[in-house]
Structures are given as structure tokens and as C-alpha cells.
mmCIF file of C-alpha atoms and ligand atoms in Angstrom:
data_model
loop_
_atom_site.group_PDB
_atom_site.id
_atom_site.type_symbol
_atom_site.label_atom_id
_atom_site.label_comp_id
_atom_site.label_asym_id
_atom_site.label_seq_id
_atom_site.Cartn_x
_atom_site.Cartn_y
_atom_site.Cartn_z
ATOM 1 C CA MET A 1 70.261 81.461 66.035
ATOM 2 C CA LEU A 2 71.138 83.330 69.170
ATOM 3 C CA ILE A 3 72.427 80.169 70.825
ATOM 4 C CA ILE A 4 74.623 79.307 67.928
ATOM 5 C CA TYR A 5 75.989 82.792 67.957
ATOM 6 C CA VAL A 6 76.729 82.668 71.666
ATOM 7 C CA GLN A 7 78.464 79.323 71.466
ATOM 8 C CA PHE A 8 80.528 80.429 68.560
ATOM 9 C CA LYS A 9 81.367 83.628 70.327
ATOM 10 C CA SER A 10 82.439 81.941 73.551
ATOM 11 C CA LEU A 11 84.585 79.441 71.727
ATOM 12 C CA LEU A 12 86.155 82.241 69.832
ATOM 13 C CA SER A 13 86.773 84.264 72.933
ATOM 14 C CA LEU A 14 88.265 81.318 74.811
ATOM 15 C CA PHE A 15 90.671 80.859 71.973
ATOM 16 C CA THR A 16 91.401 84.577 71.879
ATOM 17 C CA ILE A 17 92.034 84.583 75.606
ATOM 18 C CA LEU A 18 94.534 81.774 75.318
ATOM 19 C CA LEU A 19 96.278 83.360 72.388
ATOM 20 C CA CYS A 20 96.371 86.762 74.001
ATOM 21 C CA ALA A 21 97.660 85.270 77.185
ATOM 22 C CA ILE A 22 100.601 83.799 75.397
ATOM 23 C CA TYR A 23 101.185 86.786 73.161
ATOM 24 C CA HIS A 24 101.028 89.159 76.057
ATOM 25 C CA PHE A 25 103.657 87.458 78.123
ATOM 26 C CA LEU A 26 106.015 86.664 75.374
ATOM 27 C CA THR A 27 106.343 90.367 74.859
ATOM 28 C CA LEU A 28 106.809 91.004 78.563
ATOM 29 C CA PHE A 29 109.755 88.645 78.595
ATOM 30 C CA PRO A 30 111.491 89.287 75.328
ATOM 31 C CA SER A 31 114.712 87.612 76.395
ATOM 32 C CA TYR A 32 113.083 84.508 77.792
ATOM 33 C CA ARG A 33 109.931 83.590 76.011
ATOM 34 C CA GLY A 34 109.337 80.238 77.630
ATOM 35 C CA ILE A 35 106.087 78.754 78.775
ATOM 36 C CA ILE A 36 107.113 79.039 82.385
ATOM 37 C CA ASN A 37 106.798 82.787 82.322
ATOM 38 C CA ILE A 38 103.453 82.418 80.694
ATOM 39 C CA ALA A 39 102.441 80.127 83.529
ATOM 40 C CA SER A 40 103.810 82.413 86.172
ATOM 41 C CA ASN A 41 102.154 85.613 85.207
ATOM 42 C CA GLY A 42 98.502 85.204 85.659
ATOM 43 C CA ASN A 43 97.271 83.393 82.632
ATOM 44 C CA VAL A 44 96.491 80.043 84.095
ATOM 45 C CA LEU A 45 95.151 80.251 87.575
ATOM 46 C CA PRO A 46 95.208 76.936 89.365
ATOM 47 C CA GLY A 47 92.694 78.143 91.968
ATOM 48 C CA SER A 48 92.333 75.330 94.464
ATOM 49 C CA ASP A 49 93.825 72.716 92.184
ATOM 50 C CA VAL A 50 90.862 72.668 89.848
ATOM 51 C CA GLY A 51 90.599 72.994 86.113
ATOM 52 C CA PRO A 52 92.161 75.530 83.822
ATOM 53 C CA VAL A 53 90.991 79.084 84.308
ATOM 54 C CA PRO A 54 92.612 81.241 81.659
ATOM 55 C CA LEU A 55 92.398 84.754 82.922
ATOM 56 C CA VAL A 56 94.186 87.422 81.061
ATOM 57 C CA LEU A 57 92.607 89.128 78.132
ATOM 58 C CA ASP A 58 94.929 91.619 76.610
ATOM 59 C CA PRO A 59 93.061 93.863 74.198
ATOM 60 C CA SER A 60 96.101 94.459 72.059
ATOM 61 C CA LEU A 61 96.838 91.273 70.246
ATOM 62 C CA GLN A 62 100.554 90.908 70.090
ATOM 63 C CA LEU A 63 102.520 88.287 68.396
ATOM 64 C CA LEU A 64 104.397 85.157 69.216
ATOM 65 C CA SER A 65 107.335 84.217 67.150
ATOM 66 C CA ARG A 66 106.220 83.503 63.627
ATOM 67 C CA ARG A 67 107.091 79.876 64.158
ATOM 68 C CA GLN A 68 105.029 79.482 67.321
ATOM 69 C CA ARG A 69 102.106 81.228 65.712
ATOM 70 C CA ARG A 70 102.284 78.836 62.810
ATOM 71 C CA LEU A 71 102.421 75.868 65.159
ATOM 72 C CA ILE A 72 99.263 76.978 66.940
ATOM 73 C CA ARG A 73 97.484 77.487 63.647
ATOM 74 C CA GLN A 74 98.595 74.181 62.227
ATOM 75 C CA ASN A 75 97.869 72.128 65.321
ATOM 76 C CA PRO A 76 94.353 72.846 66.558
ATOM 77 C CA GLY A 77 93.930 71.593 70.113
ATOM 78 C CA ILE A 78 97.502 72.214 71.093
ATOM 79 C CA LEU A 79 96.962 75.177 73.416
ATOM 80 C CA GLN A 80 94.402 73.255 75.439
ATOM 81 C CA SER A 81 96.852 70.399 75.709
ATOM 82 C CA ILE A 82 99.657 72.696 76.813
ATOM 83 C CA THR A 83 97.366 74.184 79.468
ATOM 84 C CA ARG A 84 96.512 70.714 80.785
ATOM 85 C CA GLY A 85 100.215 69.935 80.916
ATOM 86 C CA LEU A 86 100.912 73.021 82.984
ATOM 87 C CA LEU A 87 98.179 72.128 85.428
ATOM 88 C CA SER A 88 99.431 68.603 85.956
ATOM 89 C CA ALA A 89 102.924 70.005 86.480
ATOM 90 C CA ILE A 90 101.614 72.324 89.194
ATOM 91 C CA ARG A 91 99.715 69.503 90.905
ATOM 92 C CA GLU A 92 102.710 67.196 90.758
ATOM 93 C CA CYS A 93 105.084 69.823 92.091
ATOM 94 C CA LYS A 94 102.794 70.415 95.058
ATOM 95 C CA TRP A 95 102.545 66.704 95.740
ATOM 96 C CA GLN A 96 106.277 66.059 95.560
ATOM 97 C CA PHE A 97 107.087 68.928 97.887
ATOM 98 C CA ARG A 98 104.126 68.738 100.238
ATOM 99 C CA ASN A 99 106.316 67.829 103.216
ATOM 100 C CA ARG A 100 109.064 70.350 102.694
ATOM 101 C CA ARG A 101 109.580 73.946 103.710
ATOM 102 C CA TRP A 102 109.305 74.959 100.101
ATOM 103 C CA ASN A 103 106.073 73.246 99.132
ATOM 104 C CA CYS A 104 105.738 74.599 95.634
ATOM 105 C CA PRO A 105 103.572 77.523 96.659
ATOM 106 C CA THR A 106 101.445 79.055 93.962
ATOM 107 C CA GLY A 107 99.715 82.366 94.132
ATOM 108 C CA PRO A 108 98.697 84.597 95.745
ATOM 109 C CA GLY A 109 96.280 85.591 93.087
ATOM 110 C CA ASN A 110 97.580 85.157 89.640
ATOM 111 C CA GLN A 111 101.202 84.293 90.235
ATOM 112 C CA VAL A 112 101.562 80.633 89.500
ATOM 113 C CA PHE A 113 105.070 79.691 90.531
ATOM 114 C CA GLY A 114 106.097 83.140 91.695
ATOM 115 C CA LYS A 115 109.515 84.664 91.752
ATOM 116 C CA ILE A 116 111.311 81.397 92.352
ATOM 117 C CA ILE A 117 111.538 81.032 88.584
ATOM 118 C CA ASN A 118 113.879 83.999 88.423
ATOM 119 C CA ARG A 119 116.365 82.362 90.778
ATOM 120 C CA GLY A 120 118.868 79.627 90.036
ATOM 121 C CA CYS A 121 118.410 77.225 92.928
ATOM 122 C CA ARG A 122 117.338 73.571 93.015
ATOM 123 C CA GLU A 123 113.696 74.495 93.405
ATOM 124 C CA THR A 124 113.912 76.607 90.265
ATOM 125 C CA ALA A 125 115.424 73.646 88.456
ATOM 126 C CA PHE A 126 112.569 71.414 89.528
ATOM 127 C CA VAL A 127 109.910 73.902 88.465
ATOM 128 C CA PHE A 128 111.405 74.234 84.995
ATOM 129 C CA ALA A 129 111.856 70.485 84.562
ATOM 130 C CA ILE A 130 108.394 69.499 85.758
ATOM 131 C CA THR A 131 106.723 72.167 83.630
ATOM 132 C CA SER A 132 108.567 71.066 80.535
ATOM 133 C CA ALA A 133 107.794 67.443 81.328
ATOM 134 C CA GLY A 134 104.127 68.304 81.864
ATOM 135 C CA VAL A 135 103.753 69.912 78.463
ATOM 136 C CA THR A 136 105.615 67.104 76.701
ATOM 137 C CA HIS A 137 103.600 64.449 78.484
ATOM 138 C CA SER A 138 100.279 66.129 77.840
ATOM 139 C CA VAL A 139 100.923 66.737 74.146
ATOM 140 C CA ALA A 140 102.214 63.200 73.582
ATOM 141 C CA ARG A 141 99.068 61.832 75.207
ATOM 142 C CA SER A 142 96.728 64.223 73.381
ATOM 143 C CA CYS A 143 98.119 62.930 70.091
ATOM 144 C CA SER A 144 97.251 59.332 70.845
ATOM 145 C CA GLU A 145 93.863 60.331 72.258
ATOM 146 C CA GLY A 146 93.064 62.204 69.088
ATOM 147 C CA SER A 147 92.556 65.621 70.659
ATOM 148 C CA ILE A 148 95.152 67.379 68.538
ATOM 149 C CA GLU A 149 94.043 67.290 64.934
ATOM 150 C CA SER A 150 97.462 67.220 63.371
ATOM 151 C CA CYS A 151 99.050 64.302 65.179
ATOM 152 C CA SER A 152 98.121 60.755 66.032
ATOM 153 C CA CYS A 153 99.572 57.664 67.644
ATOM 154 C CA ASP A 154 103.183 56.967 66.894
ATOM 155 C CA TYR A 155 102.892 54.170 64.338
ATOM 156 C CA ARG A 156 106.545 54.009 63.423
ATOM 157 C CA ARG A 157 107.211 50.855 65.355
ATOM 158 C CA ARG A 158 106.005 48.049 63.127
ATOM 159 C CA GLY A 159 106.579 44.359 62.625
ATOM 160 C CA PRO A 160 108.073 41.714 64.848
ATOM 161 C CA GLY A 161 109.720 42.818 68.070
ATOM 162 C CA GLY A 162 110.683 39.419 69.462
ATOM 163 C CA PRO A 163 109.987 35.695 69.081
ATOM 164 C CA ASP A 164 106.475 35.911 70.526
ATOM 165 C CA TRP A 165 105.456 39.501 70.117
ATOM 166 C CA HIS A 166 105.142 42.212 67.530
ATOM 167 C CA TRP A 167 104.694 45.960 67.540
ATOM 168 C CA GLY A 168 101.192 47.212 67.010
ATOM 169 C CA GLY A 169 98.512 49.303 68.620
ATOM 170 C CA CYS A 170 98.803 52.925 69.528
ATOM 171 C CA SER A 171 102.063 54.218 70.947
ATOM 172 C CA ASP A 172 101.997 57.603 72.673
ATOM 173 C CA ASN A 173 103.613 60.187 70.433
ATOM 174 C CA ILE A 174 106.621 61.192 72.490
ATOM 175 C CA ASP A 175 108.475 62.684 69.534
ATOM 176 C CA PHE A 176 105.694 65.126 68.842
ATOM 177 C CA GLY A 177 105.437 65.892 72.550
ATOM 178 C CA ARG A 178 109.135 66.636 72.754
ATOM 179 C CA PHE A 179 109.049 68.727 69.606
ATOM 180 C CA ILE A 180 106.190 70.900 70.848
ATOM 181 C CA GLY A 181 107.712 70.988 74.301
ATOM 182 C CA LYS A 182 110.898 72.370 72.869
ATOM 183 C CA GLU A 183 109.182 74.958 70.681
ATOM 184 C CA PHE A 184 106.976 76.300 73.418
ATOM 185 C CA VAL A 185 108.858 75.701 76.611
ATOM 186 C CA ASP A 186 112.319 76.708 75.545
ATOM 187 C CA SER A 187 112.910 80.153 74.311
ATOM 188 C CA SER A 188 113.204 80.615 70.629
ATOM 189 C CA GLU A 189 116.386 82.554 71.127
ATOM 190 C CA ARG A 190 119.807 81.241 71.887
ATOM 191 C CA GLY A 191 120.903 81.884 75.411
ATOM 192 C CA ARG A 192 124.251 83.155 76.479
ATOM 193 C CA ASP A 193 124.237 83.551 80.211
ATOM 194 C CA LEU A 194 124.395 80.958 82.949
ATOM 195 C CA LYS A 195 120.794 81.283 84.054
ATOM 196 C CA TYR A 196 119.537 80.844 80.554
ATOM 197 C CA MET A 197 121.621 77.759 79.892
ATOM 198 C CA VAL A 198 120.643 76.241 83.215
ATOM 199 C CA ASN A 199 116.956 76.747 82.465
ATOM 200 C CA LEU A 200 117.282 75.165 79.051
ATOM 201 C CA HIS A 201 119.175 72.232 80.503
ATOM 202 C CA ASN A 202 116.450 71.634 83.094
ATOM 203 C CA ASN A 203 113.720 71.912 80.476
ATOM 204 C CA GLN A 204 115.538 69.293 78.462
ATOM 205 C CA ALA A 205 115.928 67.110 81.571
ATOM 206 C CA GLY A 206 112.154 67.197 82.014
ATOM 207 C CA ARG A 207 111.522 66.061 78.448
ATOM 208 C CA MET A 208 114.195 63.369 78.606
ATOM 209 C CA THR A 209 112.699 62.014 81.805
ATOM 210 C CA VAL A 210 109.292 61.610 80.200
ATOM 211 C CA MET A 211 110.910 59.770 77.311
ATOM 212 C CA THR A 212 113.097 57.440 79.325
ATOM 213 C CA GLU A 213 110.260 56.539 81.678
ATOM 214 C CA MET A 214 108.142 55.275 78.803
ATOM 215 C CA ARG A 215 107.236 51.649 79.102
ATOM 216 C CA GLN A 216 106.079 48.843 76.922
ATOM 217 C CA GLU A 217 102.516 47.620 77.248
ATOM 218 C CA CYS A 218 101.251 44.450 75.660
ATOM 219 C CA LYS A 219 98.043 42.652 74.942
ATOM 220 C CA CYS A 220 97.755 38.880 74.697
ATOM 221 C CA HIS A 221 96.375 37.012 71.721
ATOM 222 C CA GLY A 222 96.298 33.358 70.871
ATOM 223 C CA MET A 223 94.077 30.402 71.601
ATOM 224 C CA SER A 224 91.901 30.906 74.678
ATOM 225 C CA GLY A 225 94.108 33.441 76.293
ATOM 226 C CA SER A 226 97.248 31.341 75.961
ATOM 227 C CA CYS A 227 99.210 34.498 75.272
ATOM 228 C CA SER A 228 101.255 32.757 72.612
ATOM 229 C CA LEU A 229 101.326 35.985 70.668
ATOM 230 C CA ARG A 230 101.440 39.506 72.005
ATOM 231 C CA THR A 231 100.974 42.943 70.507
ATOM 232 C CA CYS A 232 102.972 45.675 72.183
ATOM 233 C CA TRP A 233 103.192 49.444 72.095
ATOM 234 C CA MET A 234 104.991 52.213 73.986
ATOM 235 C CA ARG A 235 103.025 53.984 76.662
ATOM 236 C CA LEU A 236 103.780 57.181 78.549
ATOM 237 C CA PRO A 237 104.501 56.702 82.236
ATOM 238 C CA PRO A 238 101.915 57.957 84.720
ATOM 239 C CA PHE A 239 102.874 61.545 85.442
ATOM 240 C CA ARG A 240 103.553 60.551 89.047
ATOM 241 C CA ALA A 241 106.476 58.423 87.842
ATOM 242 C CA VAL A 242 107.905 61.467 86.063
ATOM 243 C CA GLY A 243 107.483 63.506 89.243
ATOM 244 C CA ASP A 244 109.192 60.822 91.326
ATOM 245 C CA ALA A 245 112.124 60.605 88.924
ATOM 246 C CA LEU A 246 112.559 64.368 88.823
ATOM 247 C CA LYS A 247 112.347 64.558 92.609
ATOM 248 C CA ASP A 248 115.250 62.087 92.792
ATOM 249 C CA ARG A 249 117.156 64.303 90.378
ATOM 250 C CA PHE A 250 116.318 67.282 92.560
ATOM 251 C CA ASP A 251 117.932 65.556 95.539
ATOM 252 C CA GLY A 252 121.039 64.812 93.488
ATOM 253 C CA ALA A 253 121.155 68.038 91.477
ATOM 254 C CA SER A 254 124.580 69.361 90.391
ATOM 255 C CA LYS A 255 125.812 72.841 91.046
ATOM 256 C CA VAL A 256 127.240 74.164 87.823
ATOM 257 C CA THR A 257 129.144 77.105 86.433
ATOM 258 C CA TYR A 258 129.468 78.512 82.994
ATOM 259 C CA SER A 259 132.518 77.809 80.948
ATOM 260 C CA ASN A 260 133.481 79.123 77.564
ATOM 261 C CA ASN A 261 137.234 79.381 77.774
ATOM 262 C CA GLY A 262 137.886 76.387 75.587
ATOM 263 C CA SER A 263 141.172 75.359 77.101
ATOM 264 C CA ASN A 264 140.259 73.382 80.153
ATOM 265 C CA ARG A 265 139.171 70.119 78.591
ATOM 266 C CA GLY A 266 140.963 70.140 75.333
ATOM 267 C CA ASN A 267 138.137 69.044 73.092
ATOM 268 C CA SER A 268 135.979 70.860 70.614
ATOM 269 C CA ARG A 269 132.909 70.719 72.824
ATOM 270 C CA SER A 270 134.670 72.912 75.342
ATOM 271 C CA ASP A 271 135.049 75.622 72.737
ATOM 272 C CA LEU A 272 131.311 76.218 72.947
ATOM 273 C CA PRO A 273 129.799 77.862 75.976
ATOM 274 C CA HIS A 274 128.672 75.042 78.211
ATOM 275 C CA LEU A 275 127.895 74.078 81.792
ATOM 276 C CA GLU A 276 130.444 72.486 84.033
ATOM 277 C CA PRO A 277 130.227 71.106 87.558
ATOM 278 C CA GLU A 278 131.388 73.752 89.965
ATOM 279 C CA ASN A 279 133.446 71.160 91.750
ATOM 280 C CA PRO A 280 135.891 69.855 89.095
ATOM 281 C CA SER A 281 136.014 66.424 90.715
ATOM 282 C CA HIS A 282 132.294 65.883 90.051
ATOM 283 C CA ALA A 283 131.095 64.238 86.862
ATOM 284 C CA MET A 284 129.534 66.298 84.096
ATOM 285 C CA PRO A 285 125.775 66.392 84.614
ATOM 286 C CA SER A 286 123.917 64.142 82.200
ATOM 287 C CA SER A 287 121.039 65.375 80.107
ATOM 288 C CA ARG A 288 118.593 64.046 82.678
ATOM 289 C CA ASP A 289 120.265 65.631 85.698
ATOM 290 C CA LEU A 290 118.916 68.816 87.188
ATOM 291 C CA VAL A 291 121.405 71.642 87.493
ATOM 292 C CA TYR A 292 121.467 74.835 89.556
ATOM 293 C CA PHE A 293 123.927 77.599 90.310
ATOM 294 C CA GLU A 294 122.657 79.237 93.458
ATOM 295 C CA LYS A 295 122.274 77.980 96.997
ATOM 296 C CA SER A 296 118.651 77.622 98.102
ATOM 297 C CA PRO A 297 117.433 79.954 100.802
ATOM 298 C CA ASN A 298 116.121 78.184 103.893
ATOM 299 C CA PHE A 299 112.501 79.158 103.089
ATOM 300 C CA CYS A 300 111.830 79.655 106.804
ATOM 301 C CA SER A 301 110.490 83.188 106.725
ATOM 302 C CA PRO A 302 108.690 85.184 104.074
ATOM 303 C CA SER A 303 111.072 86.368 101.394
ATOM 304 C CA GLU A 304 110.509 89.157 98.961
ATOM 305 C CA LYS A 305 113.395 87.930 96.836
ATOM 306 C CA THR A 306 112.004 84.463 96.191
ATOM 307 C CA GLY A 307 108.362 85.382 96.682
ATOM 308 C CA THR A 308 107.933 82.595 99.216
ATOM 309 C CA PRO A 309 105.719 82.843 102.296
ATOM 310 C CA GLY A 310 107.788 81.016 104.934
ATOM 311 C CA THR A 311 106.498 78.165 107.060
ATOM 312 C CA THR A 312 104.341 79.979 109.615
ATOM 313 C CA GLY A 313 100.948 78.292 109.716
ATOM 314 C CA ARG A 314 102.119 75.096 108.051
ATOM 315 C CA ILE A 315 100.891 71.804 109.506
ATOM 316 C CA CYS A 316 103.766 69.739 110.870
ATOM 317 C CA ASN A 317 104.145 66.208 112.192
ATOM 318 C CA SER A 318 105.143 66.182 115.844
ATOM 319 C CA THR A 319 106.515 62.630 115.776
ATOM 320 C CA SER A 320 108.533 62.832 112.587
ATOM 321 C CA LEU A 321 112.245 63.526 112.659
ATOM 322 C CA GLY A 322 112.199 64.252 108.949
ATOM 323 C CA LEU A 323 111.598 67.406 106.954
ATOM 324 C CA ASP A 324 107.892 67.350 107.781
ATOM 325 C CA GLY A 325 108.622 67.158 111.516
ATOM 326 C CA CYS A 326 107.781 70.197 113.575
ATOM 327 C CA GLU A 327 111.393 70.872 114.477
ATOM 328 C CA LEU A 328 112.645 71.208 110.911
ATOM 329 C CA LEU A 329 109.501 72.469 109.234
ATOM 330 C CA CYS A 330 108.982 75.213 111.793
ATOM 331 C CA CYS A 331 112.673 76.123 111.728
ATOM 332 C CA GLY A 332 112.931 75.762 115.519
ATOM 333 C CA ARG A 333 110.321 78.459 116.171
ATOM 334 C CA GLY A 334 107.975 75.983 117.813
ATOM 335 C CA TYR A 335 104.364 75.174 117.073
ATOM 336 C CA ARG A 336 100.889 75.355 118.518
ATOM 337 C CA SER A 337 98.501 72.441 118.718
ATOM 338 C CA ARG A 338 94.774 72.431 118.374
ATOM 339 C CA ALA A 339 92.057 69.805 118.196
ATOM 340 C CA GLU A 340 90.226 69.462 114.924
ATOM 341 C CA LYS A 341 87.147 67.378 114.152
ATOM 342 C CA VAL A 342 87.578 65.199 111.105
ATOM 343 C CA THR A 343 84.712 63.356 109.450
ATOM 344 C CA GLU A 344 85.598 60.289 107.453
ATOM 345 C CA ARG A 345 83.721 57.527 105.721
ATOM 346 C CA CYS A 346 83.913 54.393 107.824
ATOM 347 C CA HIS A 347 82.394 50.926 108.358
ATOM 348 C CA CYS A 348 81.888 50.599 104.652
ATOM 349 C CA THR A 349 79.940 47.606 103.409
ATOM 350 C CA PHE A 350 79.726 46.271 99.919
ATOM 351 C CA HIS A 351 76.299 45.397 98.563
ATOM 352 C CA TRP A 352 75.832 42.896 95.732
ATOM 353 C CA CYS A 353 75.873 44.319 93.121
ATOM 354 C CA CYS A 354 77.393 46.981 92.998
ATOM 355 C CA HIS A 355 77.431 49.703 95.545
ATOM 356 C CA VAL A 356 79.107 50.572 98.813
ATOM 357 C CA THR A 357 77.490 52.241 101.788
ATOM 358 C CA CYS A 358 79.398 53.877 104.575
ATOM 359 C CA LEU A 359 78.768 55.583 107.856
ATOM 360 C CA ASN A 360 80.249 58.908 108.838
ATOM 361 C CA CYS A 361 82.653 58.725 111.728
ATOM 362 C CA THR A 362 83.842 61.869 113.387
ATOM 363 C CA THR A 363 87.129 61.775 115.226
ATOM 364 C CA THR A 364 89.133 64.434 116.908
ATOM 365 C CA GLN A 365 92.688 64.881 115.715
ATOM 366 C CA ILE A 366 95.416 67.008 117.144
ATOM 367 C CA VAL A 367 96.839 69.306 114.503
ATOM 368 C CA HIS A 368 100.203 71.021 114.942
ATOM 369 C CA GLU A 369 100.821 74.313 113.262
ATOM 370 C CA CYS A 370 104.121 76.151 112.942
ATOM 371 C CA LEU A 371 104.439 79.481 114.730
HETATM 372 C C1 NAG I 1 138.938 77.791 82.127
HETATM 373 O O1 NAG I 1 137.877 77.599 83.085
HETATM 374 C C2 NAG I 1 138.228 76.741 84.137
HETATM 375 C C3 NAG I 1 136.992 76.507 85.001
HETATM 376 O O2 NAG I 1 136.132 77.597 84.947
HETATM 377 C C4 NAG I 1 139.388 77.346 84.914
HETATM 378 O O3 NAG I 1 139.727 76.479 85.979
HETATM 379 C C5 NAG I 1 140.574 77.519 83.992
HETATM 380 O O4 NAG I 1 141.632 78.132 84.678
HETATM 381 C C6 NAG I 1 140.176 78.366 82.781
HETATM 382 N N1 NAG I 1 141.277 78.412 81.837
HETATM 383 C C7 NAG I 1 141.679 79.542 81.270
HETATM 384 C C8 NAG I 1 142.801 79.393 80.319
HETATM 385 O O5 NAG I 1 141.148 80.610 81.504
HETATM 386 C C1 NAG I 2 104.105 61.476 111.314
HETATM 387 O O1 NAG I 2 105.387 60.888 111.295
HETATM 388 C C2 NAG I 2 105.419 59.547 111.712
HETATM 389 C C3 NAG I 2 106.889 59.133 111.790
HETATM 390 O O2 NAG I 2 107.570 59.455 110.620
HETATM 391 C C4 NAG I 2 104.590 58.720 110.764
HETATM 392 O O3 NAG I 2 104.601 57.359 111.155
HETATM 393 C C5 NAG I 2 103.166 59.244 110.726
HETATM 394 O O4 NAG I 2 102.401 58.538 109.771
HETATM 395 C C6 NAG I 2 103.154 60.714 110.395
HETATM 396 N N1 NAG I 2 101.813 61.227 110.554
HETATM 397 C C7 NAG I 2 101.172 61.879 109.577
HETATM 398 C C8 NAG I 2 99.807 62.388 109.895
HETATM 399 O O5 NAG I 2 101.686 62.076 108.487
HETATM 400 C C1 NAG I 3 77.784 61.413 105.557
HETATM 401 O O1 NAG I 3 78.104 62.754 105.231
HETATM 402 C C2 NAG I 3 77.789 63.121 103.910
HETATM 403 C C3 NAG I 3 78.336 64.496 103.626
HETATM 404 O O2 NAG I 3 78.351 65.276 104.790
HETATM 405 C C4 NAG I 3 76.287 63.012 103.689
HETATM 406 O O3 NAG I 3 75.951 63.359 102.360
HETATM 407 C C5 NAG I 3 75.841 61.589 103.988
HETATM 408 O O4 NAG I 3 74.445 61.488 103.874
HETATM 409 C C6 NAG I 3 76.279 61.144 105.361
HETATM 410 N N1 NAG I 3 76.018 59.740 105.529
HETATM 411 C C7 NAG I 3 75.417 59.234 106.597
HETATM 412 C C8 NAG I 3 75.191 57.749 106.603
HETATM 413 O O5 NAG I 3 75.047 59.941 107.528
#
């Protein structure tokens, strides 16, 4: 009896924590109620890259938009999926930027992405896009895995697809992922200023990237594996592929300005507020391009404005001429070197069947650290 009570109670309180977390921060950011602010204000603590640790418990239960509240109620499992999406976005961001001055720092403490989300530079664009992509990806996958009660595989593709294959099996539910992504990641209000429109554009770029990176997977049928007939379905890309694609877009991001004067392009689209390349000779950014409006700082020293710690103490590569090289990473301040013992598994042998035994080898490596 007691055990049942405790389990029920802890489930209930986990759910309450998640709800409160979201409610709390939506009210803190009335003009931008996107998931990124939720992620950046102490609700989901990535710790040292381990599982979700929802933290904030606000005693006064405040409310999401009516629509978001209804979505949570109608789609049990969705908050857990959104949380997983945020965590994979954080991990991916750190991986993609591990060799750069800005290495997607999170923390200290409960700040997930920190103040960079209030800026308008390329790094901000990436953070918004990868977060949006993470939520979309996670929800689309949760649907086909059956962990959200209200959605399932995308079964809309049916029938023959080509001479020797037909649609079948379980396609990941990208439409549902995009729908939820939009409801929770974008604000529920219409934006008017440049920053707002840029953020929404980058959120959309994240979702579009997940969708366009989807790939077809097939299974062979037919006599003794002849593969004369195949069944195919659409599968989400590994999240790494999304990260890679968005990193490319980061490198080629467009600097944009806000235009609502309606006369410069002579079509009806220009009558609406929209984004334009700052340099008129550049092409309009596509829906998958990342956009920004502010030059990035150099991230060399600690900055209060961007909440970034600078590169002192970072490990650099003394032989690389690239961004991870000591010259660039340490911003010319120089570095100190020290010897570090590293223990690795080595001389591994495979035993039939089936295990591997290894020895421990300890080597000394020289580690360079920015001053
Ligand atoms: C409209 O905006 C563009 C770019 O911002 C500018 O070059 C142009 O002069 C503006 N036109 C009017 C009529 O204000
Ligand atoms: C350091 O950079 C060199 C040259 O780019 C590269 O070959 C090497 O693998 C790097 N070392 C580490 C530890 O990343
Ligand atoms: C290697 O190190 C690990 C962890 O320190 C230890 O558990 C293991 O027993 C060691 N293996 C050998 C062969 O010494």
C-alpha cells in the first residue's frame, strides 16, 4: 500500500515538476515563450552530459497557453520526449563546436545555453536551430516507438512505390514532430521585431533540416533473399546528420535585416514584414539557411554580455593550424603544457564466443592548455 502510494506520488511529482518548469518560464518570458528559454533557465540540467534532471519546482502552478496545455493533456508522453530532444540538442551542439572558441558552453549551474540565446549572432542561430531540430526529431521518433500515446508511425505512404518495391512498415512521424516542434518551440505569439523573426526562421530551419535529411530504408523479400520485392519506409536521420547539416548552415549563415517597407521588391510578399539579406547582392536565405543579424564576439575572454567564459584553460592542439590549434584557440595568449597519464584499453583479444579481454596500457601524453 505504502509502495504503491510512493510510486504514484513520485510519478505525479515528476509530472508536476515538468509542468511547473514549463509554466514557470513561460510566464517569465511573456514575449517569447519558446522552449529555448525553458531550456536555458534551469529546468533541465544537463549535468555532465547525463540524463534529464528536471530541477525547478515552482509552488505556484501557472499556465501555459491554453493550446499548449491541451496538447500536453492530449498527448501523454510528450513532455518526456521534448526533454530528450533538448538533451540530444545540447550534446550535439557540444560535439559540433568542440574545437572552436565557442564550444557551446552550458552552465554554470542551471543555465543551459546561457545568455547567448538573447543575442543575434551565428551561434545563437545554431542554438535555436539545433534545439528545434532536437524536439522535432525526438517527438517524431517517440511516435514510431510508441512512447507517445496519441501518435504512431506515419502510415500514410501506402501501395506501390516503384517497379520492385512498395511502401510499408513504420515510417517515423515527421509531421507530428514538426507540428509539436512548432507549437512548443516557437512562440505562440506573432513576432514583430528582427530578433523574433530571426529566431523563428532558425527554429524553422532546424525542423526543415530534420525533414529533408530523412531517408528511405528498405527490407528485402522474395525467394531465398533474392530481394525481388522490397518494402520501404521513411526513417529519421541519425541526429548527428542533422547536426552536421546545421553546422554547414552555420558556416554559410546569412546576415539579414528586417524589411517591411513594401516597395523594394515590388511583390506582395514584400508588403509583409520579412527578412532580407543585409547585402542586397546576396540571395534570399532559404527556409533551411541559418540567419543572424549581429557579428559574433571573438569569445576569447569572459564576457558578461554573452555569458561566455573565454578560452582560458581550454585544451588546444599544438600542431594544428586550424581553429583547435593553440594559436587561434588561445587567441595568441600562449599556452602551458603538462604531462598527463592516460590509461587506455589495449592489446585486446577476442575469445570465441563471445567476449573481448584487454590489458590496461598507461601512456603519458602532453596536454596543452590555453593561458
Ligand atoms: C526599403 O528597404 C530597402 C532595404 O532595407 C531600402 O534599400 C529602400 O530604400 C527602402 N525603400 C523605401 C521606399 O523606404
Ligand atoms: C592535432 O592536429 C593535427 C593536425 O591537424 C592532427 O593530425 C592531430 O590528430 C590532432 N591531435 C589531436 C589530439 O586532436
Ligand atoms: C583495467 O582497468 C579497469 C578500470 O580501472 C579495471 O576494472 C580492470 O580490471 C583493469 N584490467 C586489467 C587487465 O588490469
